[in-house]
XYZ file of N, CA and C in Angstrom:
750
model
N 61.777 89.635 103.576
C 62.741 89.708 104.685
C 64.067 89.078 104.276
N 64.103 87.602 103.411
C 65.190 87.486 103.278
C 66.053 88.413 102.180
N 65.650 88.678 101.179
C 66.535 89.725 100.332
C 66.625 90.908 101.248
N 66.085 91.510 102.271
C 66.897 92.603 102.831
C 67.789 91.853 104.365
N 67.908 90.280 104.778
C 69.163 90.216 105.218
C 70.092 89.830 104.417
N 69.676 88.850 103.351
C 70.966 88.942 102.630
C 71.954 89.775 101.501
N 70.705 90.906 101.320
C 71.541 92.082 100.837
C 72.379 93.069 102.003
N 72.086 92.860 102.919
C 72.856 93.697 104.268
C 73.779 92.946 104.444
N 73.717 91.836 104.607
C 74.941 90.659 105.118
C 76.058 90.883 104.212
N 76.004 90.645 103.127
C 76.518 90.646 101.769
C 77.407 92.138 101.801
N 76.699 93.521 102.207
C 77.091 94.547 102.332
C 78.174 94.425 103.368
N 77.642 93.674 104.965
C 78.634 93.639 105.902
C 79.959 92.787 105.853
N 79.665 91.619 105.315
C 80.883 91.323 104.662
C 81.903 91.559 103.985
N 81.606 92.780 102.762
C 82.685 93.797 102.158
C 82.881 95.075 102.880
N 81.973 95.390 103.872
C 82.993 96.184 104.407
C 84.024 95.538 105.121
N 83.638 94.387 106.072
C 84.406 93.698 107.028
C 86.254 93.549 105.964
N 85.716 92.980 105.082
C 86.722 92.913 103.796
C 87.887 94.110 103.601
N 86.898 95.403 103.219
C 87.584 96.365 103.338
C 88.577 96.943 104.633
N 87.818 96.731 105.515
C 88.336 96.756 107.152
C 89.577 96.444 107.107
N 89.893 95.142 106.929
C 91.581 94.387 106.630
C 92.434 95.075 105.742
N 91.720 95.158 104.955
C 92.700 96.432 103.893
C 93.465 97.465 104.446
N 92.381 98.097 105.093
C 93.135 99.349 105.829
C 93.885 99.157 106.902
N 93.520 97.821 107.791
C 94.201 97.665 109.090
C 95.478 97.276 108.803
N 95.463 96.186 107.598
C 97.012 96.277 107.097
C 97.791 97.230 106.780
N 97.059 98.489 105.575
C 97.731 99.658 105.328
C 98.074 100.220 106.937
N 97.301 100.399 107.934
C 97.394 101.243 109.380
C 98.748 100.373 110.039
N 98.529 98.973 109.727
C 99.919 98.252 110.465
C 101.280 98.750 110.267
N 101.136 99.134 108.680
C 102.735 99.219 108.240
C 102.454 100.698 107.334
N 102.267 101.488 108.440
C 102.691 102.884 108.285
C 103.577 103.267 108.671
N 104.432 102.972 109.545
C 105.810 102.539 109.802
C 107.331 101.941 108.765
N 106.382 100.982 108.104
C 107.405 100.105 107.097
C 107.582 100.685 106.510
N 109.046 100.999 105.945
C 110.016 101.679 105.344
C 109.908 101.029 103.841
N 109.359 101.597 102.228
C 109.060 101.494 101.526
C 107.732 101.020 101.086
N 106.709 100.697 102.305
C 105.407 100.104 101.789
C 104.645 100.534 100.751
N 103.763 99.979 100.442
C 103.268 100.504 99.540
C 101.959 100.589 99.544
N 100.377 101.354 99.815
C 99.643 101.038 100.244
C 98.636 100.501 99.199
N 97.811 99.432 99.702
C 96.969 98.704 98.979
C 95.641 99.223 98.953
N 94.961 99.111 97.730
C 94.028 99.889 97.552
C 92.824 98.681 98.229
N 91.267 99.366 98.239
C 90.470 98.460 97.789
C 89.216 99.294 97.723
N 87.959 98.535 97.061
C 86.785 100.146 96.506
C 86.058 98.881 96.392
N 84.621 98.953 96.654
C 83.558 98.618 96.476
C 82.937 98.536 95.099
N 82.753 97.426 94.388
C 81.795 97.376 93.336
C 80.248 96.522 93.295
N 79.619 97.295 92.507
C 77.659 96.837 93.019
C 77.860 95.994 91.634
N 77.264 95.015 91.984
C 76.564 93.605 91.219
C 75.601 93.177 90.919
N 74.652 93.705 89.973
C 73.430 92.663 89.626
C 73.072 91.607 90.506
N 72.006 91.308 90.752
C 71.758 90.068 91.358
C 70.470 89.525 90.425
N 70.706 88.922 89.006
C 69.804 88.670 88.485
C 69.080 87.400 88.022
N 67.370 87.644 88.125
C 66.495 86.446 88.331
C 66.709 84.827 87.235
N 65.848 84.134 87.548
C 65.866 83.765 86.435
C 65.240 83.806 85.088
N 64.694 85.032 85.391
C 63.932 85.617 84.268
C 64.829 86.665 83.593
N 66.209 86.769 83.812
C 67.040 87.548 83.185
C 67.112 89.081 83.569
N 66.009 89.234 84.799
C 65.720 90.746 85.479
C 66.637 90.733 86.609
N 67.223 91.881 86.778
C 67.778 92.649 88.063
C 66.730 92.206 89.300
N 66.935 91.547 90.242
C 66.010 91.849 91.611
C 66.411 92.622 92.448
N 67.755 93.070 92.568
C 68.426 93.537 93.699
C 69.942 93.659 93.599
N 70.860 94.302 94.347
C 72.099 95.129 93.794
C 72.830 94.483 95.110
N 73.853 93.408 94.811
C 74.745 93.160 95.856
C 76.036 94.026 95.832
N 77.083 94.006 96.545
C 78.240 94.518 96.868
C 79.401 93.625 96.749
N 80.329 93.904 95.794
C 82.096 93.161 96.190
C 83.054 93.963 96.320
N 83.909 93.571 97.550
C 85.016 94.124 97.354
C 86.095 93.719 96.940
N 86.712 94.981 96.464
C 88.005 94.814 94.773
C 89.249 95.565 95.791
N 90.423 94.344 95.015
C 91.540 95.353 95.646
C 92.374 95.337 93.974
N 92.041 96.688 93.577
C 92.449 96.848 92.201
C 93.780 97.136 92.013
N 94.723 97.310 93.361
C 96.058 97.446 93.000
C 96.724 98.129 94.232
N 98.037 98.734 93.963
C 98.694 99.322 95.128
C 98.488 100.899 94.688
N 98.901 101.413 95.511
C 99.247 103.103 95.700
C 100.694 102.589 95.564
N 101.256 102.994 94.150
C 102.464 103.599 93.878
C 103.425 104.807 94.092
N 102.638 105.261 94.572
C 103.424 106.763 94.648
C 104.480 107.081 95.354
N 105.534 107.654 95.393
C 106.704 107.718 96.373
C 106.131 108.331 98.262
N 106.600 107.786 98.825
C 106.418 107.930 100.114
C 107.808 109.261 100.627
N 108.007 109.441 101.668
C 108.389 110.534 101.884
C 109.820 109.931 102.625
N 110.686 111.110 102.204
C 112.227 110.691 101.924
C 112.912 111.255 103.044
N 113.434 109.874 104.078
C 113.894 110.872 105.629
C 115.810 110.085 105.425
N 116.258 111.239 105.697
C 117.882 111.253 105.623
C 118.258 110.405 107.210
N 118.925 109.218 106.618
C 119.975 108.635 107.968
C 121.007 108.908 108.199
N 121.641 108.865 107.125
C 122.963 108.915 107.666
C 124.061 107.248 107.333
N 123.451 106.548 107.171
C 123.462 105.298 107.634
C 124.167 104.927 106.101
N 125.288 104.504 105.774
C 126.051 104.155 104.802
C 125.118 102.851 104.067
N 124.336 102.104 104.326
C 123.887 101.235 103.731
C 122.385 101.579 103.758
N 121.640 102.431 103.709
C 120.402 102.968 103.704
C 120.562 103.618 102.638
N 119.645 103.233 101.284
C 119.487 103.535 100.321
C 117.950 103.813 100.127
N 117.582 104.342 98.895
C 116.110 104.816 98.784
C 116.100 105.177 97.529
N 115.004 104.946 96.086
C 114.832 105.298 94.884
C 114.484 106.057 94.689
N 114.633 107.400 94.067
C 114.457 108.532 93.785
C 113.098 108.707 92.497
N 112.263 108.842 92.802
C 110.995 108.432 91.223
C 110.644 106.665 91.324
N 110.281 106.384 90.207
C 109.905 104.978 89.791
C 111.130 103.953 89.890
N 110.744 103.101 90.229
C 111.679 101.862 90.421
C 111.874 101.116 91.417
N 112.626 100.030 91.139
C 112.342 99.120 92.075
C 113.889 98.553 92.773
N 113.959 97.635 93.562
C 115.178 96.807 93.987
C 114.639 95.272 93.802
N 115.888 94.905 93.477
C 115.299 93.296 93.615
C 116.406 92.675 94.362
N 115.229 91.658 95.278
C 115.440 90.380 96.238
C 115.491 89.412 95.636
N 116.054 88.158 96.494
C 116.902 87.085 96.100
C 115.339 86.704 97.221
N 114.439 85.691 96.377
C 113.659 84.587 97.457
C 113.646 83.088 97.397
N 113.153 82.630 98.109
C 113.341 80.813 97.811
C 112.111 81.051 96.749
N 111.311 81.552 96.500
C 110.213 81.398 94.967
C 110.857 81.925 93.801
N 112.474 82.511 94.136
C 112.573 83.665 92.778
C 112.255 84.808 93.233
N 112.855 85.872 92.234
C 113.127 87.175 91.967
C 111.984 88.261 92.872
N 111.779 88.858 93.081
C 111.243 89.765 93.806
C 111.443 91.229 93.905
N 110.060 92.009 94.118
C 110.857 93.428 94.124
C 110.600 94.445 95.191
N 111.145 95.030 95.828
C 110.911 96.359 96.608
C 111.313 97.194 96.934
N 110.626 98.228 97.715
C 111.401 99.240 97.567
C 111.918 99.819 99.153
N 112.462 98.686 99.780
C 112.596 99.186 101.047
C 113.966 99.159 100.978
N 114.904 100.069 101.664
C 115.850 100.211 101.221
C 117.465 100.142 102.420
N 116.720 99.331 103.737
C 117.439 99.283 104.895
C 118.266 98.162 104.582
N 119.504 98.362 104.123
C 120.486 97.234 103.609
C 121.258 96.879 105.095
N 121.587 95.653 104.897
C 122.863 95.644 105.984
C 123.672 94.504 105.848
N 124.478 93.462 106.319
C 125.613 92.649 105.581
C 125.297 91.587 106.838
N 124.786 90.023 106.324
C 124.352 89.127 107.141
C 126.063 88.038 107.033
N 126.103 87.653 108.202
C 127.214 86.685 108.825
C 128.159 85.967 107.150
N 127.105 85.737 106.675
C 127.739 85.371 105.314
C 128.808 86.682 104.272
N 128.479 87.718 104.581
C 128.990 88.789 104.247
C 127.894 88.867 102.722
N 127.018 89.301 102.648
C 125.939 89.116 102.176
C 125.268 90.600 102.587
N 125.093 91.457 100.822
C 124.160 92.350 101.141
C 122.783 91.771 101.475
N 122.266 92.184 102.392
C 120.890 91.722 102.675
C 119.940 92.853 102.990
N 118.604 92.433 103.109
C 117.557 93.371 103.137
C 117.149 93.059 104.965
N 116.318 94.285 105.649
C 116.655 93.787 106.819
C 115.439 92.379 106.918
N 114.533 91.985 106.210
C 114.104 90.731 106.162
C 115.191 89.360 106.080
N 116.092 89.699 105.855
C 117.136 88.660 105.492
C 117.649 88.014 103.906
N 116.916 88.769 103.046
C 116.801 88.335 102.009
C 117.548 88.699 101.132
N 118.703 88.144 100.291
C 119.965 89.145 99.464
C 119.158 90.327 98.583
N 119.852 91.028 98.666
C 119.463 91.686 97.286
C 120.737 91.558 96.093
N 120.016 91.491 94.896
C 120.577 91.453 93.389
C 121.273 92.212 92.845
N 122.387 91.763 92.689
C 123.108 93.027 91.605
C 122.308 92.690 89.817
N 123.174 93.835 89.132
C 123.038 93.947 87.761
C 122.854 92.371 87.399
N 124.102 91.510 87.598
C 124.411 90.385 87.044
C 122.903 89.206 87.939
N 122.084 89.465 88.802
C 121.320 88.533 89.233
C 121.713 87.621 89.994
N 122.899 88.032 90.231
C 123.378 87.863 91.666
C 123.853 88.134 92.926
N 123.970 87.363 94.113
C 123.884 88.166 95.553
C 125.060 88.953 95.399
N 125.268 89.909 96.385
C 126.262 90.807 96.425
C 127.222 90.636 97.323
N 128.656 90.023 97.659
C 129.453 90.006 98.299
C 130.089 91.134 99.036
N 130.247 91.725 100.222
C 130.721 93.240 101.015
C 132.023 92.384 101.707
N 133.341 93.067 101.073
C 134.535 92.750 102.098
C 134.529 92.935 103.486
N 135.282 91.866 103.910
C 134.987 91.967 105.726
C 135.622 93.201 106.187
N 134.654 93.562 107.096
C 134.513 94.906 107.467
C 135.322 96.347 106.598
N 134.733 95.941 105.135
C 134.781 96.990 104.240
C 133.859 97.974 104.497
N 134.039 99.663 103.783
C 133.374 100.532 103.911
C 133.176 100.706 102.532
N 131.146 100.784 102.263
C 130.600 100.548 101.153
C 130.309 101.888 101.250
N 130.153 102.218 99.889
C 129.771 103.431 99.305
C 128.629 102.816 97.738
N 127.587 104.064 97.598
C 126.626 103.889 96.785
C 126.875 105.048 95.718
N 126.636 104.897 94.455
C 126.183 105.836 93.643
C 125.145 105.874 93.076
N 124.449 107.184 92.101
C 123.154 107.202 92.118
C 123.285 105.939 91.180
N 123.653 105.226 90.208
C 122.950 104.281 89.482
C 123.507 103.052 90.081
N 123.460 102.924 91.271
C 123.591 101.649 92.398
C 124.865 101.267 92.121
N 125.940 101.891 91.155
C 127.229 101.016 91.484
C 127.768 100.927 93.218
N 128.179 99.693 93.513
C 128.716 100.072 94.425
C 130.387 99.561 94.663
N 130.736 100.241 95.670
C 132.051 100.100 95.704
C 132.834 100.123 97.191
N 133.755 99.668 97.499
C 134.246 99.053 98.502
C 135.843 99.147 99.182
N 135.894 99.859 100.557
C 137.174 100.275 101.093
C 137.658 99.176 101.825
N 138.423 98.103 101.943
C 138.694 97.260 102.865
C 139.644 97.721 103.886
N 139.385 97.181 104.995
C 139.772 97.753 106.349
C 141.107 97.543 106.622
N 141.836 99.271 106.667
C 142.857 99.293 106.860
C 143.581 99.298 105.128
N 143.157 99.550 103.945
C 143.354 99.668 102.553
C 143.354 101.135 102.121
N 144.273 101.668 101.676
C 144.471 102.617 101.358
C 143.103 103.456 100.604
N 143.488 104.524 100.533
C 142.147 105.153 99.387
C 141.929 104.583 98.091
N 143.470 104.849 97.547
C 143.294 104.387 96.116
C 143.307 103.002 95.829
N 143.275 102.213 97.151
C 142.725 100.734 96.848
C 141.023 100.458 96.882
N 140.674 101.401 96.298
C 139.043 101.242 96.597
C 138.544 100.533 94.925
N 137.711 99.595 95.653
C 137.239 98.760 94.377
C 135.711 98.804 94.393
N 135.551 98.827 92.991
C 133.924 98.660 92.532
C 133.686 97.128 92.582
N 132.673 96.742 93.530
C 132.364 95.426 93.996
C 130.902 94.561 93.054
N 130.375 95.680 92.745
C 129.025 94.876 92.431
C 127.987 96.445 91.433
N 126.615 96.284 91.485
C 125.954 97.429 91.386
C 124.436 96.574 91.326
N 123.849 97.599 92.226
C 122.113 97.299 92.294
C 121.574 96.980 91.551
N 120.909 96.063 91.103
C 119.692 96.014 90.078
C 118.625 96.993 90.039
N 118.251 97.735 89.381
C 117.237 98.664 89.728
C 116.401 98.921 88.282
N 115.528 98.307 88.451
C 114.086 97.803 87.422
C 112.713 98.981 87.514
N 112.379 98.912 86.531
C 110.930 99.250 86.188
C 110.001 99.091 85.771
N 109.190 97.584 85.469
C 108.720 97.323 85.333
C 106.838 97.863 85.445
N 106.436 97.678 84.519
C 105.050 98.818 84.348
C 103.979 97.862 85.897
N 103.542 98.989 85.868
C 102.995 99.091 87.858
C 101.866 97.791 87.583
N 100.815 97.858 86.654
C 100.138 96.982 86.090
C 100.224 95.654 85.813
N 101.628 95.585 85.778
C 102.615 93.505 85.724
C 102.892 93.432 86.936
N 102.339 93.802 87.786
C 102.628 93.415 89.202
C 101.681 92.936 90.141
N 101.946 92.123 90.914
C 100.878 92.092 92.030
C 101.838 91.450 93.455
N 101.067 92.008 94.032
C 101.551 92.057 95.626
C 101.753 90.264 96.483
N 102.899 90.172 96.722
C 102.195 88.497 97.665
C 102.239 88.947 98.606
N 101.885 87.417 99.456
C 101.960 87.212 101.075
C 103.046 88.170 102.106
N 104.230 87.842 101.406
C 105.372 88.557 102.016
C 105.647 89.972 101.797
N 104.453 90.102 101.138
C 104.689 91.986 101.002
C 105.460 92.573 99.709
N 106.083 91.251 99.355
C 107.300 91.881 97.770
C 106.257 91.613 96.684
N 106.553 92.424 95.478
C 105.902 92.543 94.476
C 106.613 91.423 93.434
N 106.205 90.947 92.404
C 106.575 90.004 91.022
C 105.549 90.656 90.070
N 106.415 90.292 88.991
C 105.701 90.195 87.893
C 104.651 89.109 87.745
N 103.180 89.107 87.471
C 102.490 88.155 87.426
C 102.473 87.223 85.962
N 103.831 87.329 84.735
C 103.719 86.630 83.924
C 105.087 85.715 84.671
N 104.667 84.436 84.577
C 105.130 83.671 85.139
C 106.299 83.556 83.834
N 106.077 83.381 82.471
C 107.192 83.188 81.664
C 108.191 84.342 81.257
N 107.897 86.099 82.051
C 108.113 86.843 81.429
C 109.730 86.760 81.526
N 110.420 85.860 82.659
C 111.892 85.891 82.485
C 112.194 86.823 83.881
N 113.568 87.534 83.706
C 114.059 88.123 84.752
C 114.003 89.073 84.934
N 113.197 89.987 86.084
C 113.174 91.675 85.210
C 114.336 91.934 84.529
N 113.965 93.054 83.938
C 114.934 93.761 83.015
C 116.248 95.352 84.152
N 116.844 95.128 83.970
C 117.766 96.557 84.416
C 116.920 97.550 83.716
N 116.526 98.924 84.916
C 116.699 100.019 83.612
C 117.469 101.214 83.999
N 118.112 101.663 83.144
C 119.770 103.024 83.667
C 118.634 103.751 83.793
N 117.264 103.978 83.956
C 116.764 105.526 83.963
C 116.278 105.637 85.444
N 116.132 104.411 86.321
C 116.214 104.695 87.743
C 117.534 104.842 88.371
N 117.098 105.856 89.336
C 118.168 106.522 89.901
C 118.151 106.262 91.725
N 119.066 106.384 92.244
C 118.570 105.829 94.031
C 119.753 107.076 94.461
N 119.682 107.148 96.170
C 120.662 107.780 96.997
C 120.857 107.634 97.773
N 121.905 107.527 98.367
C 122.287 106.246 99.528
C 122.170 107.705 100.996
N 122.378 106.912 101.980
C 121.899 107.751 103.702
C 120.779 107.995 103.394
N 119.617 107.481 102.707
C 118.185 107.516 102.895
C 117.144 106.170 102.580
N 116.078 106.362 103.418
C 115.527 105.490 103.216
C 113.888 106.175 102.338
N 113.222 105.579 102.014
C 111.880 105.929 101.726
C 110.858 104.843 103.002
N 110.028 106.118 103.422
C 108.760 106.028 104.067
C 107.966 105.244 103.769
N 106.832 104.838 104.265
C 105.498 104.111 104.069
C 104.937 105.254 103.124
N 104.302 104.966 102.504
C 102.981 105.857 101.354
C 101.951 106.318 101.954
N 101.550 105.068 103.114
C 100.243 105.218 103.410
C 100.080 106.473 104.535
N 98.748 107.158 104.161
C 98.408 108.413 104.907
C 97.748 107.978 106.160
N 98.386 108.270 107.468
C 97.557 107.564 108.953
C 96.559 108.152 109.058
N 95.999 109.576 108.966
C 94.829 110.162 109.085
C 93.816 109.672 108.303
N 94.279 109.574 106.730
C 93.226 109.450 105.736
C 92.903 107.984 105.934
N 93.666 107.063 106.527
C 93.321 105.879 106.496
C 92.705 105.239 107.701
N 92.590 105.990 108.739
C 91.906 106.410 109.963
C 90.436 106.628 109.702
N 90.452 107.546 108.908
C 88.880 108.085 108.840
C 88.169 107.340 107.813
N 88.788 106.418 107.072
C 88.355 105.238 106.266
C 87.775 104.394 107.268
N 88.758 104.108 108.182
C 88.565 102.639 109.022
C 87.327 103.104 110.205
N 87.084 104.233 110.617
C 85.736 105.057 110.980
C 85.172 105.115 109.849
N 84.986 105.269 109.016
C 83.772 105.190 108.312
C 82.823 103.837 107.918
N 84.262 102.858 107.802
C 83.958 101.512 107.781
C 83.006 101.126 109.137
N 83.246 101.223 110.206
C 83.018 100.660 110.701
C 81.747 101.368 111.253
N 81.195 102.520 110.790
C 79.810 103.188 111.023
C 78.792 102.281 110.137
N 79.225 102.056 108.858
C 78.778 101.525 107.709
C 78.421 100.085 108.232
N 79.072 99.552 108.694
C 79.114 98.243 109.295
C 77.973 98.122 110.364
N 77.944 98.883 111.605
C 76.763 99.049 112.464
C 75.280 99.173 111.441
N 75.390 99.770 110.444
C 74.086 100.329 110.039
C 74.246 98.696 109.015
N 74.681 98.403 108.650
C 74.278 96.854 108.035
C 73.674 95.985 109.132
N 74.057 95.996 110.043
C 73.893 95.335 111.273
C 72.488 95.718 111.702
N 71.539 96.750 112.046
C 71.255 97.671 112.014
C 69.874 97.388 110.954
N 69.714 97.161 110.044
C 69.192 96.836 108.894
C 68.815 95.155 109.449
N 69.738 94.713 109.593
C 69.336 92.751 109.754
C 68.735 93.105 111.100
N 68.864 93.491 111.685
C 68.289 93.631 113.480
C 66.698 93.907 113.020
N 66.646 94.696 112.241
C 65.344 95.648 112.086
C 64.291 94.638 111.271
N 65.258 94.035 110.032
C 64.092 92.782 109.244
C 64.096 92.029 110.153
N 64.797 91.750 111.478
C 64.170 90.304 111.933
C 63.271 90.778 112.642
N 63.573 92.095 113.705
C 62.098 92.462 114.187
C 60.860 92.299 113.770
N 60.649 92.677 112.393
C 59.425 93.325 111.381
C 59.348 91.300 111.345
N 59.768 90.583 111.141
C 59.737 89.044 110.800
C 58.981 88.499 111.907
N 59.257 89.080 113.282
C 59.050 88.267 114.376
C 57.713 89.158 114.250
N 57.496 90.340 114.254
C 56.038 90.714 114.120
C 54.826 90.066 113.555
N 55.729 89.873 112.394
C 54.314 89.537 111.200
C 54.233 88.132 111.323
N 55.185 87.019 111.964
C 55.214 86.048 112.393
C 53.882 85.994 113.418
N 54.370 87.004 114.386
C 52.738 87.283 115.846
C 51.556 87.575 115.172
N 51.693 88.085 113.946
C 50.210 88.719 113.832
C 49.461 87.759 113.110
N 50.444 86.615 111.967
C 49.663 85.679 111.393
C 48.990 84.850 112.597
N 50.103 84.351 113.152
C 49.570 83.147 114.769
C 48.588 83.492 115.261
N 48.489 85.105 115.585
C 47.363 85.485 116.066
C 45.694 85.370 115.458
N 45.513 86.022 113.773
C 44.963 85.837 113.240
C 44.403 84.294 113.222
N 45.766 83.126 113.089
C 45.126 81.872 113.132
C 44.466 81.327 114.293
């Protein structure tokens, strides 16, 4: 009885595990550049001390993100940018450098490109980006940007700054708390620029994550979950039986 509750338990726990996965992906199907997080079940030996298999537990793995480009909706919006293929943007955080790919810019009291989290984003040089007061910014595809100040002629238009826009291999990354990606070598330095990402400004990029497909995950999870449940209900029955029938016998 106990190896079939604590192989069920063990089971209900990674799904429960998995559950969060998706409810996060389901939260921010909405969020403008997300990226959705994977996670998959792996079976584990559970072996004696005689060096034999007794029984096959369950962990759950979150082996990485869904990279893939999310789907590309036109604003309009002079500071709404979006990466076209692979690549990234980088944020200014109180831990250091950061990357993502959300692309809703807008200019905080400081006159400060910012992300709408509040967080600068980086030019080339690795530093914040200054926007003239109530200048009109313009983007090009390799993030230069450039700047009309109000009431300044045309041909007073100046190139102010230009995006950082990195690529770093999907594999040197891992996801934090706050949702932005880093490189996980702590000594690797500052990402690198690369000219082969390209962006386009009046757009943003979509969430990745699929609401249906991640729907019928979070139903499946949670069928899977009853029948673990389901399983422990049933060994304690059969427990409380054979419990009556010894007492009885005695």
């Amino acid at each position: 009885m106990d190896r079939i509750v604590y192989t069920a338990a063990g089971g209900a726990a990674r799904v429960l595990e998995q559950q969060a996965v998706l409810s996060n992906n389901m939260a921010n199907v909405s969020t403008t550049g997300f990226r959705a997080e994977l996670a998959n079940y792996r079976s584990v030996p559970i072996v004696a001390e005689q060096g034999l298999p007794t029984r096959v537990g369950t962990v759950a793995s979150t082996p990485g993100s869904n990279f893939e480009q999310g789907a590309m909706v036109q604003t309009g919006n002079a500071l709404d940018v979006a990466i076209t293929g692979e690549g990234w943007f980088s944020v200014q955080t109180p831990t250091g450098e950061a990357l993502t790919r959300a692309g809703e810019l807008a200019v905080n009291p400081q006159g400060l490109l910012v992300t709408q989290q509040g967080l600068p984003i980086l030019a080339a040089n690795n530093a914040p980006i200054e926007i003239p007061d109530r200048g009109t910014v313009t983007f090009t595809s390799d993030g230069t940007i450039t700047a009309l100040g109000a009431g300044d002629r045309p041909n007073d238009i100046q190139v102010i700054g230009q995006l950082k826009l990195s690529n770093p291999p999907a594999a040197s990354l891992a996801r934090g708390d706050d949702g932005l990606f880093r490189v996980q070598d702590p000594n690797a330095g500052p990402v690198r620029e690369d000219p082969n990402v390209h962006m386009v400004s009046g757009f943003v990029e979509k969430s990745n994550v699929g609401a249906a497909e991640t729907m019928v995950g979070m139903i499946a999870n949670a069928r899977q979950f009853e029948a673990q449940m389901q399983i422990i209900q049933t060994a304690s029955t059969n427990a409380e039986r054979a419990n009556s029938i010894l007492s009885s016998n005695g």
